[in-house]
Structures are given as structure tokens and as C-alpha cells.
Amino acid sequence: MTEPLHRTRRVEALAAAPADRLLPLAERALAASDGEADPGRPPLRAVHPPEVGTVTMTVREPVERTRFLLADVLVTRCEIEHRATRAWAMRIGDDREATLAAAILDAETEAGGPLAADVEALCRAVHHRQAADRSAEWDELAPTVVSFEEMN
């Protein structure tokens, strides 16, 4: 059995996961929790409903090591309560549904819900795809690397 992902790694993966993989899984998580603990309690409570805004992206210049503002990035964020567990999500773009789904799946996993293993599997698949994409990108760039001989 594999060790569960740290929450930070899970949230990173949910932020990058395709919406068409998030939405059906989140719907299943809500359906599985409907009326479970407290019949009067809704399966989902929006602490902060999904909202679109911007986040400033900064980068570090590699030579002088100074930070500078690169751009404002459009993001959607939300915070919810599901299975008596608070969770939040932030995704690049303006997809409110996918951001809400990511938050639901984070809460589902954090609370140890019945779909936690499915969420973990999705997150591991996202991390695997990202690693493969980085490797393919490096394979494409590697032939262009210039090596400089050091002068004595």
C-alpha cells in the first residue's frame, strides 16, 4: 500500500487536474455524503463561494537573485466545508466548477471519505503526467544546451 500524499502535493495536483476528471469524482463524493452524519446538515457548505481574481506572479532573477513582478495571473479560488472538514482550492483561470470540485475532493480525502483512494489515484496520475511532460520538454531542449569550457 502506498503512503498517502501530503496535503500540499494533493492540492497541487487538484489545481492542475483536468476539469473533466474532477467534476464526476466530486459529484460522486457529494452523493456519497448526502445525509450521512446529520440529516439536517447539507453535504456541502460554501465558506467562500468560487470567485475569480488575480494573483501577482513573482520570479527570482538568477544572476542578481532579486525578485521582480512578472504578471498578474487570473485564478479562481473557493473555500468549502464537506464532511465537517474545511478545504480550499485555487486554480488558474476562471473555471468556478472545477475549482469547487477540487476543494470538495481535498475535503473528501482529508476527512477519509469513501472516495479518498480515488482522489489519491487521480492526484498521482496528475503528478506522473507532469513528470512525463517535464521529461519530454527536457529531451527536446537538451540538444540546444551550450557547454562553456572553463578558462584557467
PDB file of C-alpha atoms in Angstrom:
ATOM      1  CA  MET A   1       0.000   0.000   0.000  1.00  0.00           C
ATOM      2  CA  THR A   2       1.343   3.426  -0.912  1.00  0.00           C
ATOM      3  CA  GLU A   3       1.629   6.220   1.608  1.00  0.00           C
ATOM      4  CA  PRO A   4      -0.998   8.973   1.210  1.00  0.00           C
ATOM      5  CA  LEU A   5       0.123  12.142  -0.492  1.00  0.00           C
ATOM      6  CA  HIS A   6       0.925  15.101   1.722  1.00  0.00           C
ATOM      7  CA  ARG A   7      -1.908  17.608   1.530  1.00  0.00           C
ATOM      8  CA  THR A   8       0.313  20.153  -0.238  1.00  0.00           C
ATOM      9  CA  ARG A   9       1.078  17.669  -3.033  1.00  0.00           C
ATOM     10  CA  ARG A  10      -2.598  16.724  -3.283  1.00  0.00           C
ATOM     11  CA  VAL A  11      -3.724  20.357  -3.586  1.00  0.00           C
ATOM     12  CA  GLU A  12      -1.059  20.974  -6.258  1.00  0.00           C
ATOM     13  CA  ALA A  13      -2.354  18.029  -8.261  1.00  0.00           C
ATOM     14  CA  LEU A  14      -6.004  19.058  -7.883  1.00  0.00           C
ATOM     15  CA  ALA A  15      -5.093  22.541  -9.122  1.00  0.00           C
ATOM     16  CA  ALA A  16      -3.627  21.016 -12.292  1.00  0.00           C
ATOM     17  CA  ALA A  17      -6.055  18.132 -12.858  1.00  0.00           C
ATOM     18  CA  PRO A  18      -8.295  18.244 -15.929  1.00  0.00           C
ATOM     19  CA  ALA A  19     -11.784  19.525 -15.117  1.00  0.00           C
ATOM     20  CA  ASP A  20     -13.391  16.547 -16.839  1.00  0.00           C
ATOM     21  CA  ARG A  21     -11.708  14.258 -14.297  1.00  0.00           C
ATOM     22  CA  LEU A  22     -12.534  16.446 -11.259  1.00  0.00           C
ATOM     23  CA  LEU A  23     -16.235  17.080 -11.816  1.00  0.00           C
ATOM     24  CA  PRO A  24     -17.562  13.487 -11.932  1.00  0.00           C
ATOM     25  CA  LEU A  25     -15.458  12.488  -8.922  1.00  0.00           C
ATOM     26  CA  ALA A  26     -16.677  15.476  -6.883  1.00  0.00           C
ATOM     27  CA  GLU A  27     -20.294  14.668  -7.798  1.00  0.00           C
ATOM     28  CA  ARG A  28     -19.766  11.103  -6.566  1.00  0.00           C
ATOM     29  CA  ALA A  29     -18.221  12.419  -3.324  1.00  0.00           C
ATOM     30  CA  LEU A  30     -21.231  14.662  -2.689  1.00  0.00           C
ATOM     31  CA  ALA A  31     -23.668  11.859  -3.483  1.00  0.00           C
ATOM     32  CA  ALA A  32     -21.829   9.505  -1.099  1.00  0.00           C
ATOM     33  CA  SER A  33     -22.002  12.015   1.752  1.00  0.00           C
ATOM     34  CA  ASP A  34     -25.612  13.156   1.302  1.00  0.00           C
ATOM     35  CA  GLY A  35     -27.308  12.862   4.701  1.00  0.00           C
ATOM     36  CA  GLU A  36     -24.531  10.693   6.171  1.00  0.00           C
ATOM     37  CA  ALA A  37     -23.728  12.261   9.533  1.00  0.00           C
ATOM     38  CA  ASP A  38     -26.524  14.723  10.232  1.00  0.00           C
ATOM     39  CA  PRO A  39     -29.704  14.571   8.142  1.00  0.00           C
ATOM     40  CA  GLY A  40     -30.168  18.328   8.627  1.00  0.00           C
ATOM     41  CA  ARG A  41     -26.636  19.157   7.504  1.00  0.00           C
ATOM     42  CA  PRO A  42     -26.081  19.773   3.781  1.00  0.00           C
ATOM     43  CA  PRO A  43     -23.322  17.696   2.143  1.00  0.00           C
ATOM     44  CA  LEU A  44     -21.558  20.907   1.156  1.00  0.00           C
ATOM     45  CA  ARG A  45     -21.277  24.365   2.699  1.00  0.00           C
ATOM     46  CA  ALA A  46     -19.598  27.186   0.818  1.00  0.00           C
ATOM     47  CA  VAL A  47     -17.462  29.180   3.259  1.00  0.00           C
ATOM     48  CA  HIS A  48     -16.293  31.386   0.368  1.00  0.00           C
ATOM     49  CA  PRO A  49     -18.028  30.544  -2.919  1.00  0.00           C
ATOM     50  CA  PRO A  50     -15.828  30.315  -6.014  1.00  0.00           C
ATOM     51  CA  GLU A  51     -14.630  33.753  -7.056  1.00  0.00           C
ATOM     52  CA  VAL A  52     -12.365  34.925  -9.829  1.00  0.00           C
ATOM     53  CA  GLY A  53      -9.489  37.296  -9.159  1.00  0.00           C
ATOM     54  CA  THR A  54      -5.809  37.806  -9.845  1.00  0.00           C
ATOM     55  CA  VAL A  55      -2.626  36.783  -8.108  1.00  0.00           C
ATOM     56  CA  THR A  56       0.688  38.513  -8.758  1.00  0.00           C
ATOM     57  CA  MET A  57       3.357  36.128 -10.006  1.00  0.00           C
ATOM     58  CA  THR A  58       6.913  36.936  -8.967  1.00  0.00           C
ATOM     59  CA  VAL A  59      10.133  35.313 -10.132  1.00  0.00           C
ATOM     60  CA  ARG A  60      13.720  35.467  -8.977  1.00  0.00           C
ATOM     61  CA  GLU A  61      16.289  36.780 -11.434  1.00  0.00           C
ATOM     62  CA  PRO A  62      19.033  34.113 -11.491  1.00  0.00           C
ATOM     63  CA  VAL A  63      22.162  36.294 -11.608  1.00  0.00           C
ATOM     64  CA  GLU A  64      21.468  39.028  -9.072  1.00  0.00           C
ATOM     65  CA  ARG A  65      18.895  36.880  -7.222  1.00  0.00           C
ATOM     66  CA  THR A  66      16.395  39.751  -6.997  1.00  0.00           C
ATOM     67  CA  ARG A  67      12.653  39.237  -7.200  1.00  0.00           C
ATOM     68  CA  PHE A  68      10.511  41.045  -9.727  1.00  0.00           C
ATOM     69  CA  LEU A  69       6.859  41.052 -10.711  1.00  0.00           C
ATOM     70  CA  LEU A  70       6.266  39.017 -13.831  1.00  0.00           C
ATOM     71  CA  ALA A  71       2.498  39.193 -14.353  1.00  0.00           C
ATOM     72  CA  ASP A  72      -0.928  39.108 -12.810  1.00  0.00           C
ATOM     73  CA  VAL A  73      -2.463  35.656 -13.202  1.00  0.00           C
ATOM     74  CA  LEU A  74      -6.218  35.047 -13.428  1.00  0.00           C
ATOM     75  CA  VAL A  75      -7.275  32.477 -10.794  1.00  0.00           C
ATOM     76  CA  THR A  76     -10.414  31.111  -9.194  1.00  0.00           C
ATOM     77  CA  ARG A  77     -10.473  30.234  -5.515  1.00  0.00           C
ATOM     78  CA  CYS A  78     -13.017  28.914  -3.064  1.00  0.00           C
ATOM     79  CA  GLU A  79     -13.283  27.517   0.439  1.00  0.00           C
ATOM     80  CA  ILE A  80     -15.836  24.909   1.443  1.00  0.00           C
ATOM     81  CA  GLU A  81     -16.847  22.565   4.227  1.00  0.00           C
ATOM     82  CA  HIS A  82     -17.556  18.955   3.267  1.00  0.00           C
ATOM     83  CA  ARG A  83     -17.748  16.039   5.722  1.00  0.00           C
ATOM     84  CA  ALA A  84     -17.175  18.561   8.545  1.00  0.00           C
ATOM     85  CA  THR A  85     -13.767  19.305   7.017  1.00  0.00           C
ATOM     86  CA  ARG A  86     -12.739  22.678   5.633  1.00  0.00           C
ATOM     87  CA  ALA A  87     -10.834  22.745   2.386  1.00  0.00           C
ATOM     88  CA  TRP A  88      -9.946  25.274  -0.251  1.00  0.00           C
ATOM     89  CA  ALA A  89      -8.723  25.269  -3.809  1.00  0.00           C
ATOM     90  CA  MET A  90      -7.189  27.699  -6.267  1.00  0.00           C
ATOM     91  CA  ARG A  91      -6.868  27.027  -9.976  1.00  0.00           C
ATOM     92  CA  ILE A  92      -5.529  29.098 -12.834  1.00  0.00           C
ATOM     93  CA  GLY A  93      -8.315  30.517 -14.994  1.00  0.00           C
ATOM     94  CA  ASP A  94     -11.966  31.225 -14.380  1.00  0.00           C
ATOM     95  CA  ASP A  95     -13.459  27.742 -14.044  1.00  0.00           C
ATOM     96  CA  ARG A  96     -15.613  28.016 -10.926  1.00  0.00           C
ATOM     97  CA  GLU A  97     -16.993  24.466 -11.184  1.00  0.00           C
ATOM     98  CA  ALA A  98     -13.561  22.831 -11.418  1.00  0.00           C
ATOM     99  CA  THR A  99     -12.266  24.904  -8.505  1.00  0.00           C
ATOM    100  CA  LEU A 100     -15.247  23.919  -6.377  1.00  0.00           C
ATOM    101  CA  ALA A 101     -14.723  20.276  -7.364  1.00  0.00           C
ATOM    102  CA  ALA A 102     -11.041  20.452  -6.383  1.00  0.00           C
ATOM    103  CA  ALA A 103     -11.966  21.806  -2.940  1.00  0.00           C
ATOM    104  CA  ILE A 104     -14.587  19.071  -2.461  1.00  0.00           C
ATOM    105  CA  LEU A 105     -12.054  16.388  -3.360  1.00  0.00           C
ATOM    106  CA  ASP A 106      -9.454  17.811  -0.999  1.00  0.00           C
ATOM    107  CA  ALA A 107     -12.009  17.725   1.844  1.00  0.00           C
ATOM    108  CA  GLU A 108     -13.151  14.228   0.846  1.00  0.00           C
ATOM    109  CA  THR A 109      -9.597  12.947   1.142  1.00  0.00           C
ATOM    110  CA  GLU A 110      -8.696  14.909   4.260  1.00  0.00           C
ATOM    111  CA  ALA A 111     -11.825  13.562   6.007  1.00  0.00           C
ATOM    112  CA  GLY A 112     -11.036   9.990   4.946  1.00  0.00           C
ATOM    113  CA  GLY A 113     -14.197   9.699   2.864  1.00  0.00           C
ATOM    114  CA  PRO A 114     -15.004   6.608   0.781  1.00  0.00           C
ATOM    115  CA  LEU A 115     -13.593   8.201  -2.392  1.00  0.00           C
ATOM    116  CA  ALA A 116     -10.265   9.221  -0.824  1.00  0.00           C
ATOM    117  CA  ALA A 117      -8.406   6.440  -2.654  1.00  0.00           C
ATOM    118  CA  ASP A 118      -9.880   7.555  -5.991  1.00  0.00           C
ATOM    119  CA  VAL A 119      -8.799  11.148  -5.321  1.00  0.00           C
ATOM    120  CA  GLU A 120      -5.285   9.950  -4.403  1.00  0.00           C
ATOM    121  CA  ALA A 121      -5.135   7.918  -7.626  1.00  0.00           C
ATOM    122  CA  LEU A 122      -6.156  10.961  -9.671  1.00  0.00           C
ATOM    123  CA  CYS A 123      -3.518  13.097  -7.942  1.00  0.00           C
ATOM    124  CA  ARG A 124      -0.794  10.507  -8.535  1.00  0.00           C
ATOM    125  CA  ALA A 125      -1.799  10.316 -12.212  1.00  0.00           C
ATOM    126  CA  VAL A 126      -1.552  14.124 -12.495  1.00  0.00           C
ATOM    127  CA  HIS A 127       1.916  14.127 -10.886  1.00  0.00           C
ATOM    128  CA  HIS A 128       3.013  11.292 -13.189  1.00  0.00           C
ATOM    129  CA  ARG A 129       1.757  13.202 -16.255  1.00  0.00           C
ATOM    130  CA  GLN A 130       3.541  16.384 -15.119  1.00  0.00           C
ATOM    131  CA  ALA A 131       6.807  14.480 -14.643  1.00  0.00           C
ATOM    132  CA  ALA A 132       6.473  12.920 -18.089  1.00  0.00           C
ATOM    133  CA  ASP A 133       5.744  16.340 -19.631  1.00  0.00           C
ATOM    134  CA  ARG A 134       8.825  17.853 -17.941  1.00  0.00           C
ATOM    135  CA  SER A 135      10.970  14.952 -19.118  1.00  0.00           C
ATOM    136  CA  ALA A 136       9.710  15.298 -22.694  1.00  0.00           C
ATOM    137  CA  GLU A 137      10.341  19.034 -22.592  1.00  0.00           C
ATOM    138  CA  TRP A 138      13.877  18.496 -21.313  1.00  0.00           C
ATOM    139  CA  ASP A 139      14.519  15.873 -24.014  1.00  0.00           C
ATOM    140  CA  GLU A 140      13.507  18.465 -26.597  1.00  0.00           C
ATOM    141  CA  LEU A 141      15.682  21.206 -25.073  1.00  0.00           C
ATOM    142  CA  ALA A 142      18.766  19.133 -24.185  1.00  0.00           C
ATOM    143  CA  PRO A 143      20.315  19.247 -27.674  1.00  0.00           C
ATOM    144  CA  THR A 144      20.351  23.057 -27.508  1.00  0.00           C
ATOM    145  CA  VAL A 145      22.391  23.250 -24.272  1.00  0.00           C
ATOM    146  CA  VAL A 146      25.698  25.036 -24.755  1.00  0.00           C
ATOM    147  CA  SER A 147      28.617  23.979 -22.543  1.00  0.00           C
ATOM    148  CA  PHE A 148      31.333  26.551 -21.976  1.00  0.00           C
ATOM    149  CA  GLU A 149      34.864  25.461 -21.287  1.00  0.00           C
ATOM    150  CA  GLU A 150      36.299  26.998 -18.166  1.00  0.00           C
ATOM    151  CA  MET A 151      39.426  29.084 -18.709  1.00  0.00           C
ATOM    152  CA  ASN A 152      42.289  28.760 -16.237  1.00  0.00           C
TER     153      ASN A 152
END
